[in-house]
XYZ file of C-alpha atoms in Angstrom:
326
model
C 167.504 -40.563 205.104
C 167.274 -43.019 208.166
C 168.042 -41.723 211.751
C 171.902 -41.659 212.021
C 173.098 -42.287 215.728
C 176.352 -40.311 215.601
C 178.675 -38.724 217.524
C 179.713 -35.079 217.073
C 183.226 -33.327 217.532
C 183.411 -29.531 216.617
C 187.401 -28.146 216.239
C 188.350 -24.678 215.149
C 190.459 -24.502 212.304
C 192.687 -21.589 211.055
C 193.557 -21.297 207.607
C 196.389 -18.008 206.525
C 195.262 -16.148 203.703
C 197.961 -15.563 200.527
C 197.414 -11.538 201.240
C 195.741 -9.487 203.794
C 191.915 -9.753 202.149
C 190.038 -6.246 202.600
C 185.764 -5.630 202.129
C 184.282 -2.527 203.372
C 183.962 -3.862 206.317
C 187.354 -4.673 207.740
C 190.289 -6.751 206.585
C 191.720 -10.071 207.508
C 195.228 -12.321 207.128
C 193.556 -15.503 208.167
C 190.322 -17.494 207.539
C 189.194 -18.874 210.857
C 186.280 -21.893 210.112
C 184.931 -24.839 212.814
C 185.185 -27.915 211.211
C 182.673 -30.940 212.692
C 182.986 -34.052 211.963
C 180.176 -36.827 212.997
C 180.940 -40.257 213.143
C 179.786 -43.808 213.838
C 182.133 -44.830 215.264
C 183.603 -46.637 212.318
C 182.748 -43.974 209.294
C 183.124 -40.233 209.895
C 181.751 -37.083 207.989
C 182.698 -33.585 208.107
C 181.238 -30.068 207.605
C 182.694 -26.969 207.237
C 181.046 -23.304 208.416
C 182.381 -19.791 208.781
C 180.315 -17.372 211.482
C 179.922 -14.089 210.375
C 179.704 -11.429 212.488
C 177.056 -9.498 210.224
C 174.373 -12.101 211.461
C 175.801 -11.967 215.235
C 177.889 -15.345 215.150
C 180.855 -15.958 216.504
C 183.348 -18.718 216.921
C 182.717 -19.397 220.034
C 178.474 -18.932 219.727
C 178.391 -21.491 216.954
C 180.417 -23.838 219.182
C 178.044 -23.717 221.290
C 174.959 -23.985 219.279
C 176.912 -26.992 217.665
C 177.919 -28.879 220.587
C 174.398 -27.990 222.483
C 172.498 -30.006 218.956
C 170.231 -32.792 220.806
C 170.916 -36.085 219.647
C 170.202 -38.730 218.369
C 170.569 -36.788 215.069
C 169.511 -36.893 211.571
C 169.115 -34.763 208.240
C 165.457 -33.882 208.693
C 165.381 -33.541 212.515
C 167.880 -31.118 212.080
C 166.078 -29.186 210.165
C 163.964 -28.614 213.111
C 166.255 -28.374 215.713
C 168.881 -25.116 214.433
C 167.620 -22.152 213.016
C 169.441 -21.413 209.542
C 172.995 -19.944 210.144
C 176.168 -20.984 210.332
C 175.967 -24.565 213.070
C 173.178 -26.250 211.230
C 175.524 -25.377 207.911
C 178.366 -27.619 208.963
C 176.452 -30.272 210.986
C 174.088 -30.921 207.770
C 177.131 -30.976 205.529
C 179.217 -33.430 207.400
C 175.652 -35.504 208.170
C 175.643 -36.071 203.904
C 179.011 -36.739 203.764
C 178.132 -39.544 206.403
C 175.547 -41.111 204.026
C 177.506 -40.752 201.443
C 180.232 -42.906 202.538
C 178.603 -44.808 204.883
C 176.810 -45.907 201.455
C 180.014 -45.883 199.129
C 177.728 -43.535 196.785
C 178.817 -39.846 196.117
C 176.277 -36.618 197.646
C 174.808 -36.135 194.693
C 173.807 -39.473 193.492
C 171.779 -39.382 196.424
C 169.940 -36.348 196.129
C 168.572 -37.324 192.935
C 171.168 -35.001 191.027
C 173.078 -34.993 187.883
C 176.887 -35.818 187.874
C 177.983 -31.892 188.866
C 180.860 -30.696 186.073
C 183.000 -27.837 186.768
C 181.629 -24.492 187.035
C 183.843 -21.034 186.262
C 183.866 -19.180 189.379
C 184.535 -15.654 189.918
C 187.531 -14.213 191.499
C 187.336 -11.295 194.307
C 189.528 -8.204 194.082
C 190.249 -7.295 197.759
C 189.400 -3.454 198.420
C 192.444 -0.766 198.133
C 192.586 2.476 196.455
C 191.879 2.453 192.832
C 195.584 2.161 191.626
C 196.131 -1.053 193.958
C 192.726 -2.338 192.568
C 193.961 -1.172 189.179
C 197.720 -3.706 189.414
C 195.410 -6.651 191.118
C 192.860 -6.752 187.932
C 195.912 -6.395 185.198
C 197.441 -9.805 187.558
C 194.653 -11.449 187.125
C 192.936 -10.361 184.178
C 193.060 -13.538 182.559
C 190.341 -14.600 184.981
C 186.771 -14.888 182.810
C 185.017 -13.135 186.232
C 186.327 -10.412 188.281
C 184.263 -9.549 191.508
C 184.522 -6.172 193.318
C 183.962 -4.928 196.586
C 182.784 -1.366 197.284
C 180.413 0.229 199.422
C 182.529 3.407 199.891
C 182.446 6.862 199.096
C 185.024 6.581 196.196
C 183.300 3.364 194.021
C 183.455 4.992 190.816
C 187.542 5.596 190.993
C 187.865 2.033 191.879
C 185.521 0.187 189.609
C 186.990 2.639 186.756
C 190.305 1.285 187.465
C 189.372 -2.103 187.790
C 187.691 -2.123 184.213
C 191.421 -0.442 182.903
C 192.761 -3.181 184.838
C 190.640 -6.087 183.160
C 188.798 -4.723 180.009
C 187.852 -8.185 178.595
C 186.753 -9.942 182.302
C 182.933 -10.017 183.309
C 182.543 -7.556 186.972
C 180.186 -8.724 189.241
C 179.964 -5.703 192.377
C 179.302 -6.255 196.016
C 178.112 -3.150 197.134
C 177.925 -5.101 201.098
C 174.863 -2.936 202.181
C 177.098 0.022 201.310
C 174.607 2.557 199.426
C 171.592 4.411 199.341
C 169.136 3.904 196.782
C 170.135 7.649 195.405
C 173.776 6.523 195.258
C 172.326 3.605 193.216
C 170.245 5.950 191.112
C 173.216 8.268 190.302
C 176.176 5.091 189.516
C 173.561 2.724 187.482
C 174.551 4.271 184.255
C 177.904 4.236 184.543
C 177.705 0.713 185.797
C 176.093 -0.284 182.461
C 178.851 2.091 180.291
C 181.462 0.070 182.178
C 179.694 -3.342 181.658
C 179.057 -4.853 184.987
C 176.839 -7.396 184.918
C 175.462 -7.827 188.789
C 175.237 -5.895 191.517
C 174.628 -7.538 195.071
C 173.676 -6.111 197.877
C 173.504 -2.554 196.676
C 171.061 -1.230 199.957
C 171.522 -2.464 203.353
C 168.762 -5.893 204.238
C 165.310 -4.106 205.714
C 165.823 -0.596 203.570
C 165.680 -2.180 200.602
C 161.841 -1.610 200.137
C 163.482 1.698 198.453
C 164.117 -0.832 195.042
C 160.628 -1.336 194.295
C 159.731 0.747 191.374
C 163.222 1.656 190.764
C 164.928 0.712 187.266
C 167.473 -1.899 187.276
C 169.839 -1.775 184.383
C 172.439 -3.895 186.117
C 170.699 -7.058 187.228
C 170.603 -7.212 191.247
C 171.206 -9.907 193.306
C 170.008 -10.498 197.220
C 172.686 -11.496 199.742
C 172.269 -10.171 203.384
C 168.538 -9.867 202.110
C 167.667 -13.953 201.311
C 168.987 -16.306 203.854
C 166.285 -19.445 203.083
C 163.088 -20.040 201.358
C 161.275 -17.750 204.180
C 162.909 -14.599 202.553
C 161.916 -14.735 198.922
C 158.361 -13.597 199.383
C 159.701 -10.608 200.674
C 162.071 -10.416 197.395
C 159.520 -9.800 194.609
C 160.350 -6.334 192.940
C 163.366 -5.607 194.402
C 165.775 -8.737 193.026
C 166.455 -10.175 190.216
C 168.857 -13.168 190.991
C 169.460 -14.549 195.132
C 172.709 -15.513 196.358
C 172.651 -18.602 197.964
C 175.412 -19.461 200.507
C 175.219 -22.342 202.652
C 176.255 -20.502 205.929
C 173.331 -18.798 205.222
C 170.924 -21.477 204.672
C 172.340 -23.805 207.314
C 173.615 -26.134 204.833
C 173.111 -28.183 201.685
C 169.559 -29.754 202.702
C 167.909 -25.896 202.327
C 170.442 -24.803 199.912
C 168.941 -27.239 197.240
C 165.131 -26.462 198.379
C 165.711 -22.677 198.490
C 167.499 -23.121 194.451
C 164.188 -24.643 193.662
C 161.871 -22.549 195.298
C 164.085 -19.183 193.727
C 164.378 -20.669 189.957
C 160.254 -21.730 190.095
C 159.617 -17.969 191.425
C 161.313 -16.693 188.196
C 164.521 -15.258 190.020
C 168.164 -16.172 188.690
C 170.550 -17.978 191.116
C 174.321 -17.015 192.331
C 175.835 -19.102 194.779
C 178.328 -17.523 196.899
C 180.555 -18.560 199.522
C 182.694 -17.018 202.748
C 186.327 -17.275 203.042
C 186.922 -20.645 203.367
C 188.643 -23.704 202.429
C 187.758 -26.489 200.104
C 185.773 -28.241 202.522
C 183.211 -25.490 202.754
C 183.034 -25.115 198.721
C 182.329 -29.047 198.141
C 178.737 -28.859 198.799
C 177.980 -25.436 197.295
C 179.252 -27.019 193.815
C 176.425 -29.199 194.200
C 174.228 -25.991 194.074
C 175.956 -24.072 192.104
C 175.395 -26.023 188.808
C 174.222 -23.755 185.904
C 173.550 -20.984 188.060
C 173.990 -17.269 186.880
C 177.039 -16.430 188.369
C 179.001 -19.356 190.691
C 181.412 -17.431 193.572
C 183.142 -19.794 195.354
C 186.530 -18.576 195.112
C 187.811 -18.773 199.073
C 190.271 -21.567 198.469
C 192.239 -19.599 196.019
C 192.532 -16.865 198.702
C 194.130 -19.232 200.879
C 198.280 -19.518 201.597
C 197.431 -23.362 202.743
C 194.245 -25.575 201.947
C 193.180 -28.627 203.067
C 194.535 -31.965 202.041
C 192.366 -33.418 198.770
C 191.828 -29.500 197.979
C 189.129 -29.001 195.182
C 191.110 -28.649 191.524
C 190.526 -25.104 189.892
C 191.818 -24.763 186.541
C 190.732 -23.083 182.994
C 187.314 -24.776 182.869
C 186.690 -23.884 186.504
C 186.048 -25.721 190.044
C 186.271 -28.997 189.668
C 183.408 -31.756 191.930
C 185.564 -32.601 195.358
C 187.370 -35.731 195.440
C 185.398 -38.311 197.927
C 188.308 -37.811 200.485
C 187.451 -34.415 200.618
C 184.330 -34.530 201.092
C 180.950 -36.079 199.553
């Protein structure tokens, strides 16, 4: 795309979850995102991107990383000038959504991809003890994917309960770094007996050299361990599918290479998602089309969206309406 003089306005945006939302990790009641928007000063564009703490972002770091971006700016120069994370993910975003409008053509028409159709998204279980887990699968058992977070000392209770919970949904686990590759070892068969059908994360990112050789019943999927394309290399052996998340990547421009570079070196592809709101889920659609398992569920774990909210319904997450986004 052309050089695109712009300017750029980062706000912080708070969005109030429906319940107190729980990982291994720590628990939340609200979704706190920046939101940039860059504009022309007669078109604008807007990006969405949640910092996460596990890669040593903050609200107020990605501010700055954001408003510090030289300009004058465009898609490939940016590239160049943020490292992958969380500020190039919302500047790169909103820069597309520029284009797009700018040239009354939707995102994906001009990345030289298909019309995207909905895609069936999995639903997260926030973690409790296993008869809390075991009432929030029975609500929402009629959901075709159910996805679990453990990493504690009593998985087994929960993910048993879960599976009483929901005996006819599909359970993805993320494990968040939370085991050892003996813990692995000893719950791999009764992940199979109780049919889960991914595992991510299942060793902390930098120990997981422990998977090669090991048997993997349960297919398992890199999260904290792929960021970009510069990670798969190190992949081979250990992974069989790569979560792709845009926060990660720093954006849809990487997110689309790194799909490519993943599905050509013979691993499967799950894109995932922070807690965010609609805007932040637009572009991963985009991604997300045919993959393995699509996770891009943070909107429905919101009390309040944004306006133009993307439509989720029996045949899944719908493309975002242009006023959204793209």
């Amino acid at each position: 795309m052309k050089e695109t003089p712009v300017q750029l306005r980062v706000t912080a945006d708070t969005f109030p979850l429906a319940e107190v939302f729980t990982i291994s990790r720590g628990s939340r009641t609200e979704a706190h995102v920046l939101t940039v928007t860059v504009t022309d000063g007669a078109i604008s564009g807007r990006g969405e991107c949640v910092p996460y703490a596990r890669y040593g972002e903050t609200l107020e770091s990605v501010r700055a990383e954001i408003e510090g971006v030289s300009m004058p700016l465009d898609l490939m120069a940016l590239q160049d000038r943020l490292p992958a994370g969380a500020a190039r993910n919302a500047i790169d975003c909103a820069l597309w959504d520029l284009e797009a409008k700018r040239r009354e053509r939707r995102v994906w028409d001009l990345a030289g991809l298909p019309a995207p159709g909905p895609e069936i998204t999995a639903y997260t279980l926030s973690l409790a003890g296993p008869a809390a887990m075991e009432e929030a699968a029975r609500k929402h058992a009629h959901r075709p994917i159910l996805k679990i977070k453990l990493g504690t000392p009593d998985d087994m209770p929960r993910l048993e309960a879960v599976r009483r919970g929901a005996p006819q949904s599909r359970i993805i686990i993320d494990a968040n770094e939370g085991w050892s590759a003996e813990v692995y070892a000893d719950l791999a068969p009764h992940l199979v007996r109780l049919g889960v059908s991914l595992v991510e994360q299942p060793l902390p990112a930098g120990q997981d050299d422990a998977l090669i050789g090991m048997e993997r019943p349960v297919p398992l999927c890199a999260d904290e361990s792929c960021h970009d394309r510069g990670s798969l290399a190190s992949l081979t052996g250990k992974y069989d599918v790569v979560n792709i998340k845009l926060d990660k990547t720093g954006g849809l421009t990487e997110a689309l290479a790194l799909r490519a570079a993943a599905l050509e070196a013979g691993f499967r592809v799950m894109v995932g998602c922070m807690v965010g709101s609609s805007l932040a889920m637009a572009p991963a659609l985009l991604v997300a089309q045919g993959a393995m398992v699509t996770d891009l569920d943070g909107p429905l774990l919101l009390a309040k969206d944004r306006d133009h909210a993307l439509t989720f319904d029996t045949q899944g997450v719908h493309p975002p309406d242009a006023a959204l986004w793209g």
